[in-house]
Coordinates of C-alpha atoms in Angstrom, one line a residue:
Chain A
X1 CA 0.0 0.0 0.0
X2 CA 1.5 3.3 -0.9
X3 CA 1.7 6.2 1.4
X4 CA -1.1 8.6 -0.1
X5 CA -3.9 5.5 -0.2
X6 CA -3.4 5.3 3.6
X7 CA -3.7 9.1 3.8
X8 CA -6.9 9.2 1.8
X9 CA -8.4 6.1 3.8
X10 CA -7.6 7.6 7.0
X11 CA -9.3 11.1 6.0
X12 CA -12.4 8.9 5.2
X13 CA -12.7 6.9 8.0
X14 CA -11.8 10.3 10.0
X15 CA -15.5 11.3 8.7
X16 CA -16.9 7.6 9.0
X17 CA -16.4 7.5 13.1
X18 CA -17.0 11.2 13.9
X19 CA -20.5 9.9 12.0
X20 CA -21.1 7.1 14.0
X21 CA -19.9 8.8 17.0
X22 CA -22.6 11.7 17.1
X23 CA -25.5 9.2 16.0
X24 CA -24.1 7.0 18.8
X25 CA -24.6 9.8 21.3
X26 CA -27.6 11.4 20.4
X27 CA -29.5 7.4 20.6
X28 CA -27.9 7.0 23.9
X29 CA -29.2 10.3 25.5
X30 CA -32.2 9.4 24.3
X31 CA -32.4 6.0 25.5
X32 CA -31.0 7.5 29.0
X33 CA -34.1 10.1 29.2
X34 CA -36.3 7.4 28.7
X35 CA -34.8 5.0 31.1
X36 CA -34.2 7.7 33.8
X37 CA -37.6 10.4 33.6
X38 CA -37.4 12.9 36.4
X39 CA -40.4 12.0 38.7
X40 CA -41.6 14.9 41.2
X41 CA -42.7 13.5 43.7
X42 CA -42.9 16.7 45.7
X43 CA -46.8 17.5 45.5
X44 CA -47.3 13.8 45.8
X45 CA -45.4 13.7 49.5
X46 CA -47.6 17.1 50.4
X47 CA -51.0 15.4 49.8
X48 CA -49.4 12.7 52.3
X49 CA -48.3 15.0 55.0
X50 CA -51.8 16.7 54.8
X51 CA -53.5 13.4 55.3
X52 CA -51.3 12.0 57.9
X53 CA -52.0 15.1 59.8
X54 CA -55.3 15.5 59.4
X55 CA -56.3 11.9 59.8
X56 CA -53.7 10.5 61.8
X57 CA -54.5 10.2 66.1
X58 CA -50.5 10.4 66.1
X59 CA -50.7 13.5 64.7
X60 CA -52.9 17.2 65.5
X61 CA -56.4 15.5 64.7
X62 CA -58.8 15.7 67.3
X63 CA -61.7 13.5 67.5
X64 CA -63.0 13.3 63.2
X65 CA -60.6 14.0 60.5
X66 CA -60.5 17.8 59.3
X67 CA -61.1 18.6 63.3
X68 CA -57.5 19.5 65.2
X69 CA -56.8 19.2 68.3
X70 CA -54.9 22.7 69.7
X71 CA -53.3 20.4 72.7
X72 CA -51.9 18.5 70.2
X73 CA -50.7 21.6 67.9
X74 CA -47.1 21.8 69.3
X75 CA -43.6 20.8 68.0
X76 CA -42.8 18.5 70.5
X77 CA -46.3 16.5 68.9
X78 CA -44.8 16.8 65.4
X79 CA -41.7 14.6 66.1
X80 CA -44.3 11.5 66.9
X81 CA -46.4 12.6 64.1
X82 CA -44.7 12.7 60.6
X83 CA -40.6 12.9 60.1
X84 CA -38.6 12.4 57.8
X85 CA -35.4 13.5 57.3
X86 CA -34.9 15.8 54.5
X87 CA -38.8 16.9 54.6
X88 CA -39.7 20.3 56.9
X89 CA -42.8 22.0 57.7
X90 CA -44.5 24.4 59.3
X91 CA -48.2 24.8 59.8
X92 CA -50.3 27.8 60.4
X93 CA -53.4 27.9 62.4
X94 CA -55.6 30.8 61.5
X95 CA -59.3 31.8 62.2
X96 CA -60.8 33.0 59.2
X97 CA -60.9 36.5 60.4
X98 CA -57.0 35.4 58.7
X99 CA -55.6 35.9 62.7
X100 CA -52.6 33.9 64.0
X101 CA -54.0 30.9 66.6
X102 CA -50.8 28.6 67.0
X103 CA -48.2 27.9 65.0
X104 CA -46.0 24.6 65.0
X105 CA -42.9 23.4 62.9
X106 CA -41.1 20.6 62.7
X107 CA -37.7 22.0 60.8
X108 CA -34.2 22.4 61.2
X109 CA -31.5 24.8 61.0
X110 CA -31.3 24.4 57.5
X111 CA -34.8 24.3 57.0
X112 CA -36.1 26.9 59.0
X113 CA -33.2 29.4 56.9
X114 CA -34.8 28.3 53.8
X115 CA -37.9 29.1 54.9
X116 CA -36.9 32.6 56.4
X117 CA -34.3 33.2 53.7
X118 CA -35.4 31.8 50.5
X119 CA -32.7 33.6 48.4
X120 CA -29.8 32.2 50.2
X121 CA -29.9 28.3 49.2
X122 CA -31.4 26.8 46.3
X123 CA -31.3 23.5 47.5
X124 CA -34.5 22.9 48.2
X125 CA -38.0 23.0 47.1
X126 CA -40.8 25.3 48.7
X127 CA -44.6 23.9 48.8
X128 CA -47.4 24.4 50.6
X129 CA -51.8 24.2 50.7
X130 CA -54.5 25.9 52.8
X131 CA -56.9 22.9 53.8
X132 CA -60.1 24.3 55.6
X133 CA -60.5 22.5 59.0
X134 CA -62.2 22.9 62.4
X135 CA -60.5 23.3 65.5
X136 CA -61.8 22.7 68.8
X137 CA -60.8 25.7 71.8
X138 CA -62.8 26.5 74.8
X139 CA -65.1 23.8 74.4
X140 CA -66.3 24.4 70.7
X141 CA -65.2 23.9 67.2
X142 CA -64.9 26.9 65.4
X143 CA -63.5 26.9 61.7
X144 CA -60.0 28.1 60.7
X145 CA -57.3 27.7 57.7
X146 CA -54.5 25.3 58.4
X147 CA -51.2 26.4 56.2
X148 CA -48.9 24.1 55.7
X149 CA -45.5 24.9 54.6
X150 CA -43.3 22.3 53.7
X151 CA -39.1 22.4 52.8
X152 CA -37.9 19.6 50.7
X153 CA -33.9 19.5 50.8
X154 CA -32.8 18.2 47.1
X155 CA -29.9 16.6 47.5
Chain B
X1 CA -1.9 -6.1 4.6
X2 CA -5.6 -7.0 3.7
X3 CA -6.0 -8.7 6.6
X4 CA -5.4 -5.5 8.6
X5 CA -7.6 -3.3 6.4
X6 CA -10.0 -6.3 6.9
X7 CA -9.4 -6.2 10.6
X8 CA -9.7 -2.2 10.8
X9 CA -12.9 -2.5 8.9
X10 CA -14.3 -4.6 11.7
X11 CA -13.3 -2.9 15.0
X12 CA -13.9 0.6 13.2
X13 CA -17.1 0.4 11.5
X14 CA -19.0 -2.6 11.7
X15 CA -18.8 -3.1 15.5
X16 CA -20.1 0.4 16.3
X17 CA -22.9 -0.3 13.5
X18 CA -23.8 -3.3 15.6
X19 CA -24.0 -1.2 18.7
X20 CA -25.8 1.2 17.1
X21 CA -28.5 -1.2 15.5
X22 CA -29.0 -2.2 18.8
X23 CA -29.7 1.1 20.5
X24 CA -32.0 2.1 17.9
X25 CA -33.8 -0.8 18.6
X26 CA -33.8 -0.6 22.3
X27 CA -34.8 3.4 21.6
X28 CA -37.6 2.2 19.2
X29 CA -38.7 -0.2 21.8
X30 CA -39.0 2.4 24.6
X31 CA -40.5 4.8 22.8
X32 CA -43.6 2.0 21.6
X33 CA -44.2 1.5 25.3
X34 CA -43.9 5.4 26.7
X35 CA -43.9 3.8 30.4
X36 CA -42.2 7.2 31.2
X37 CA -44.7 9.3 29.6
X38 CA -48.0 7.5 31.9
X39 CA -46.6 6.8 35.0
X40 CA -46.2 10.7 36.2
X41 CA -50.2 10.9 35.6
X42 CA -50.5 9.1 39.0
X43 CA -49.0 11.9 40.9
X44 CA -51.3 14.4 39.3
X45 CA -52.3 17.1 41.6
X46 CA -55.7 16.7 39.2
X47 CA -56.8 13.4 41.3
X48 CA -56.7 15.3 44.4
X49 CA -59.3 14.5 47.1
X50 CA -61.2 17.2 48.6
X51 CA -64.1 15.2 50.1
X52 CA -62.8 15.6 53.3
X53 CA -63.1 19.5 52.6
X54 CA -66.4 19.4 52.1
X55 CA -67.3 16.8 54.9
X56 CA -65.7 19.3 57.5
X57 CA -67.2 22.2 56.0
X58 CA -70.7 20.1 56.3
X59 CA -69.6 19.6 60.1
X60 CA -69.3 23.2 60.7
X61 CA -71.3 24.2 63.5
X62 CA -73.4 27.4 63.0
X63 CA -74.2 27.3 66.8
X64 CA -74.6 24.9 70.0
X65 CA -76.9 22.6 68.4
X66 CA -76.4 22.6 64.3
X67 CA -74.1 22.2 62.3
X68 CA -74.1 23.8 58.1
X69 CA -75.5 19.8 56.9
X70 CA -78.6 20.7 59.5
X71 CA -78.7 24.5 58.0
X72 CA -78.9 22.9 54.2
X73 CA -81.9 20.7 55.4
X74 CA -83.6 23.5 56.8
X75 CA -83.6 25.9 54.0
X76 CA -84.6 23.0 51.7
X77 CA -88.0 22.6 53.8
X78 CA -88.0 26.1 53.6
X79 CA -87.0 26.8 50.2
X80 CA -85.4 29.8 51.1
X81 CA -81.3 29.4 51.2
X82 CA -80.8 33.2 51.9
X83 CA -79.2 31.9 55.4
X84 CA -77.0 29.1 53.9
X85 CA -75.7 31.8 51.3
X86 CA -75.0 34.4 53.9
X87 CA -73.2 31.8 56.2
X88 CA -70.9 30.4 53.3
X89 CA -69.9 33.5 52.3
X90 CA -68.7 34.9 55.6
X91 CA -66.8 30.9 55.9
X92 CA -65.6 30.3 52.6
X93 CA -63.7 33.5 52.4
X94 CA -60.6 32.0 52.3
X95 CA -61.5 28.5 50.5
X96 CA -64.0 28.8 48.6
X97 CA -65.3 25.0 48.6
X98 CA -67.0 24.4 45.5
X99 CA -70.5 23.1 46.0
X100 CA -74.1 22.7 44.2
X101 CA -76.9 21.1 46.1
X102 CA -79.2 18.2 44.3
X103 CA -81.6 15.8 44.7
X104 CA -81.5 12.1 45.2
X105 CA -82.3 12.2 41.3
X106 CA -79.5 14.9 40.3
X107 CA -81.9 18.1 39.8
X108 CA -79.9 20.4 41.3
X109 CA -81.5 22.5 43.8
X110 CA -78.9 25.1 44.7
X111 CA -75.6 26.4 43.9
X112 CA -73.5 27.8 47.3
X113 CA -70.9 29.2 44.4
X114 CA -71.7 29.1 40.8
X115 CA -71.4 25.8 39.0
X116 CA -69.4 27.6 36.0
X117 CA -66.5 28.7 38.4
X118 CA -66.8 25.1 40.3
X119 CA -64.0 21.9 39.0
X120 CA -65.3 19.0 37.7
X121 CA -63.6 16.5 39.4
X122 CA -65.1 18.3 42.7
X123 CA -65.9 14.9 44.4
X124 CA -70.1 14.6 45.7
X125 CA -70.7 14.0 48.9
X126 CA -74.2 12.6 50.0
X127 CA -76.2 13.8 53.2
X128 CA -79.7 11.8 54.3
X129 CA -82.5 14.4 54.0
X130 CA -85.8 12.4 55.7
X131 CA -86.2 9.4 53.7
X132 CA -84.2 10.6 50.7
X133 CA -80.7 12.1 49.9
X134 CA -79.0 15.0 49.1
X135 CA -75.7 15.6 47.3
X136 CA -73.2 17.9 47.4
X137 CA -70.3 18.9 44.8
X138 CA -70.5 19.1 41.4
X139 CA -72.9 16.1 39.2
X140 CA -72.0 16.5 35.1
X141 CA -75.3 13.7 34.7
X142 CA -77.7 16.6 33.9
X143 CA -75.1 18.4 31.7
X144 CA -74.7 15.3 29.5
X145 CA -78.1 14.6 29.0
X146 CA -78.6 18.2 27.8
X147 CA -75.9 17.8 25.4
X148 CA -77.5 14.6 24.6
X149 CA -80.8 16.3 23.8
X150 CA -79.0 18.9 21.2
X151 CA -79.6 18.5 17.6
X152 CA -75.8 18.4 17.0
X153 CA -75.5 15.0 19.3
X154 CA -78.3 13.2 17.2
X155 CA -77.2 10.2 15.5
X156 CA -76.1 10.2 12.2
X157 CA -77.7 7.2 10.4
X158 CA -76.4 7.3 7.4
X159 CA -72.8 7.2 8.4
X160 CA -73.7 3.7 10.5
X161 CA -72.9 0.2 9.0
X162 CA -75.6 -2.3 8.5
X163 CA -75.6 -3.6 11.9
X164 CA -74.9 -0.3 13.8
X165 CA -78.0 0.5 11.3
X166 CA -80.3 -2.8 13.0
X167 CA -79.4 -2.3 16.2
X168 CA -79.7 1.6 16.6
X169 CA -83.1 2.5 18.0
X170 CA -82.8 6.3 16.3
X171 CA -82.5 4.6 12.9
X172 CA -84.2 2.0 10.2
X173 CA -82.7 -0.4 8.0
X174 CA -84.1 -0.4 4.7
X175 CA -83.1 -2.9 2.0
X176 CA -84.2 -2.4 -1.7
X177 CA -82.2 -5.3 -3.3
X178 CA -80.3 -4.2 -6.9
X179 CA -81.8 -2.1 -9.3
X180 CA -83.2 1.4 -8.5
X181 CA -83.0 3.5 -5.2
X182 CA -85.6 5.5 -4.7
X183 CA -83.9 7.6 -2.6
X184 CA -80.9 9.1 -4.9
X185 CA -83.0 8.0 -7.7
X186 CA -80.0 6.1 -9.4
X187 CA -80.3 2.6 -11.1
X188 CA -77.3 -0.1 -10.0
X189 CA -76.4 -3.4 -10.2
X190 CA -74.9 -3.4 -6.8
X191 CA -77.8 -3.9 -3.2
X192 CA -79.2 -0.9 -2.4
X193 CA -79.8 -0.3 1.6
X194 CA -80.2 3.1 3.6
X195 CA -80.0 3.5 7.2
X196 CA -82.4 6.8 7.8
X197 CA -84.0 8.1 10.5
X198 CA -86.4 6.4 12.6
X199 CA -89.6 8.9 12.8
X200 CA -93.6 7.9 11.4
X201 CA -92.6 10.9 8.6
X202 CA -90.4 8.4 6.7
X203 CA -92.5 5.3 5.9
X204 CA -93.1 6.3 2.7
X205 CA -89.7 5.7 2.0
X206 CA -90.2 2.1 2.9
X207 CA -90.9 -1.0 0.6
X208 CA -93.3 -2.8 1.7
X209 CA -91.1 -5.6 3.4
X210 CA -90.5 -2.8 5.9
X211 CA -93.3 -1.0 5.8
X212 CA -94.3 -2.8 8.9
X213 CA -91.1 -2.5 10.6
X214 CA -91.7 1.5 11.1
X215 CA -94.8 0.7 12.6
X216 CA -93.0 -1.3 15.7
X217 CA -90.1 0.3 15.5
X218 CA -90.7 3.9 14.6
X219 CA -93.6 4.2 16.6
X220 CA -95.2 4.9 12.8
X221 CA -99.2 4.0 12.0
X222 CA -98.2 3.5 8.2
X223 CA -99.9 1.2 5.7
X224 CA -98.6 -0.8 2.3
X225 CA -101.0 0.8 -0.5
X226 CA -99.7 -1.4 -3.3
X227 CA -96.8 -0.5 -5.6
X228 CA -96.5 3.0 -6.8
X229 CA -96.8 3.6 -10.4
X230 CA -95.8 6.9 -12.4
X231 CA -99.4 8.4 -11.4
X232 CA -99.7 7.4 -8.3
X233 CA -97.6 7.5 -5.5
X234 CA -98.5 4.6 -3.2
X235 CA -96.5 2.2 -1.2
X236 CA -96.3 3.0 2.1
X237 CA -98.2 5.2 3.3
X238 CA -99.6 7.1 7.0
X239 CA -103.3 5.8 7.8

C-alpha cells in the first residue's frame, strides 16, 4: 500500500467514526431520558403530610378527620407525628378573620433558613396548601385555615 | 496487509454499527411503550381528594346545636337558602369550597358558588334528608343529558354500517335489493340499503317488506297501498 492511499483512507474513516460517534450519542441520550424520567414526587409527598395530619390520632387530629386538636398543635407533637429526614414543615393555624391561633414546625436549622431566607440556598423546594379545617378551643369547634408549609432538601 | 484493512474495517465500523443497531432498537422499543410518559399521571395534583373538605365544611357548627349539613336541610324545607348563602360567604372566604346542592335524582336544587367557576372533578358528597338524599359537589349527569338532547348529538344514520344500522333504536334499516334506489334515484347493479332516520314521517320511504317495521319500531301508523306507479304514489303510506 502506498503512502497517499493510507492518507486518503484515513481522511475517510476520520469522517466515517465522527459519524457514528454523534449518531451513537444522540441514541444513547435518548435512551438515557427514557430510562431515567425525572419523577416529582414533591406535590405527591404534600397530599401525604396533609393526610397524615389530618387523619392520623398520632398527629394534630382531634376527635374526626378535618377537626384539630390545639393540645396537640405543638412541635414536640410533630416529632411522633410525621418525620422524615430531608422533609420540613411548618403549619399555620388561622381563624378566618386570617388571625394567627398557634403555630407549630417541625424543621431544622437548614430548613427553617430556607424558609426565612429563601434567596440564600437553592437546595431545596418550597410547597405548601390551605386545607379548611375545624378546631376545637374552649369547648367548641370553630372553623379556621391550616397552612402548611413544607421544605424539601434536594440533594 | 488485507487482513489488517480487513481487521480495521471490523473494529472501526461494523462493531459500532452493531451497537448502534441495537440502540435504535432498544430506543424504538421504549418509545412504543412510553412507560415514562404514563406513570407521572399518578402523581397528578388533578386526582386530588377534597371530600374531606367538604365533609368538615358540612360539620361546621353554626351554633350549640347545628351544624351547616342541619342548616342545608332546613332551607330546603323552607326553600329559602338566603341563610345558607349568607353563612358560606362569611366561611368560605378564604377557600372557597365548590359546592351545588341536588336531589336524590341529580336536579340540582342550589348552587352555594356558581357551578361555571366550580371543577369537575369536585368529588359529591351525599347527606340523608328524611327518607331521601341530598348531594353535594358538582354532578356532570344533567349536563350530559342536555348535550344529549341537542340536535348536533343526534345520530347520524347514514354514516352507520348495516348492523350499527339494526341495532340503533334512532335509525331504520331499509333494503331495496339491486336495481333502483328511490332515494338518490340512481339505477345499480350493486344492493341498495339506507339507514335513515327512525320517525312515522319516513314510511313512505319504505318498501313494503318494511313498511311494517316503522310501525313497531318507529312508533309509525303507516300502511302498504300497493306499488306506486308513475301516477300514483302509493306504497307505504300514514293511515
Amino acid at each position: 500500500m502506498k503512502k497517499g492511499d493510507l492518507t486518503a483512507d484515513a481522511v475517510i474513516w476520520f469522517w466515517r467514526i465522527i459519524l457514528v460517534t454523534m449518531i451513537t450519542i444522540f441514541i444513547l441520550m435518548n435512551t438515557a431520558k427514557y430510562l431515567n424520567p425525572g419523577f416529582s414526587t414533591d406535590e405527591l409527598e404534600l397530599k401525604i403530610l396533609t393526610a397524615k395530619l389530618l387523619y392520623s390520632d398520632t398527629c394534630i387530629k382531634y376527635k374526626n378527620p378535618g377537626e384539630i386538636d390545639l393540645e396537640k398543635f405543638n412541635d414536640a407533637h410533630l416529632q411522633n407525628c410525621y418525620l422524615k429526614s430531608n422533609i420540613g414543615y411548618k403549619l399555620n393555624l388561622t381563624n378566618l378573620d386570617n388571625k394567627q391561633i398557634k403555630v407549630a414546625k417541625l424543621l431544622n436549622m437548614q430548613q427553617e433558613t430556607d424558609l426565612i431566607l429563601p434567596t440564600v440556598s437553592k437546595n431545596f423546594n418550597h410547597l405548601s396548601s390551605k386545607e379548611y379545617i375545624l378546631y376545637y378551643e374552649n369547648n367548641e369547634l370553630k372553623p379556621g385555615i391550616l397552612n402548611i408549609e413544607v421544605i424539601k432538601d434536594v440533594q | 496487509m488485507y487482513n489488517k484493512k480487513a481487521l480495521l474495517d471490523i473494529a472501526v465500523y461494523a462493531i459500532p454499527s452493531f451497537f448502534l443497531l441495537i440502540l435504535i432498537l432498544v430506543a424504538f422499543s421504549f418509545y412504543f411503550i412510553q412507560v415514562s410518559k404514563d406513570t407521572p399521571l399518578l402523581y397528578s395534583p388533578k386526582s386530588d381528594d377534597k371530600t374531606l373538605t367538604i365533609i368538615t365544611y358540612l360539620r361546621t357548627p353554626i351554633n350549640q346545636e347545628e351544624t351547616i349539613s342541619d342548616l342545608i336541610r332546613q332551607s330546603i324545607d323552607k326553600n329559602d337558602f338566603t341563610e345558607l348563602d349568607e353563612k358560606t360567604n362569611e366561611l368560605l372566604k378564604e377557600t372557597k369550597i365548590p359546592i351545588s346542592i341536588y336531589d336524590g335524582n341529580n336536579n340540582l336544587i342550589h348552587e352555594i358558588i356558581p357551578r361555571a367557576t366550580q371543577l369537575s372533578n369536585t368529588p359529591t358528597v351525599e347527606i340523608p334528608y328524611n327518607n331521601d338524599i341530598i348531594k353535594l359537589g358538582y354532578i356532570e349527569t344533567k349536563d350530559l343529558s342536555e348535550q344529549e338532547l341537542e340536535p348536533e348529538q343526534k345520530i347520524d344514520c347514514d354514516s352507520l354500517s348495516k348492523q350499527e344500522c339494526i341495532d340503533s333504536k334512532e335509525c331504520v334499516y331499509i333494503y331495496y335489493g339491486p336495481g333502483y334506489d328511490p332515494i338518490t334515484g340512481i339505477t345499480t347493479i350493486l344492493d341498495v340499503w339506507h339507514c335513515i332516520e327512525c320517525k312515522p314521517a319516513n314510511c313512505p320511504s319504505a318498501p313494503q317488506k318494511y313498511c311494517l317495521t316503522f310501525n313497531y319500531k318507529c312508533n309509525a301508523n303507516c300502511e302498504w297501498t300497493g306499488p306506486p306507479t308513475l301516477t300514483q304514489a302509493r306504497g307505504c303510506q300514514p293511515k
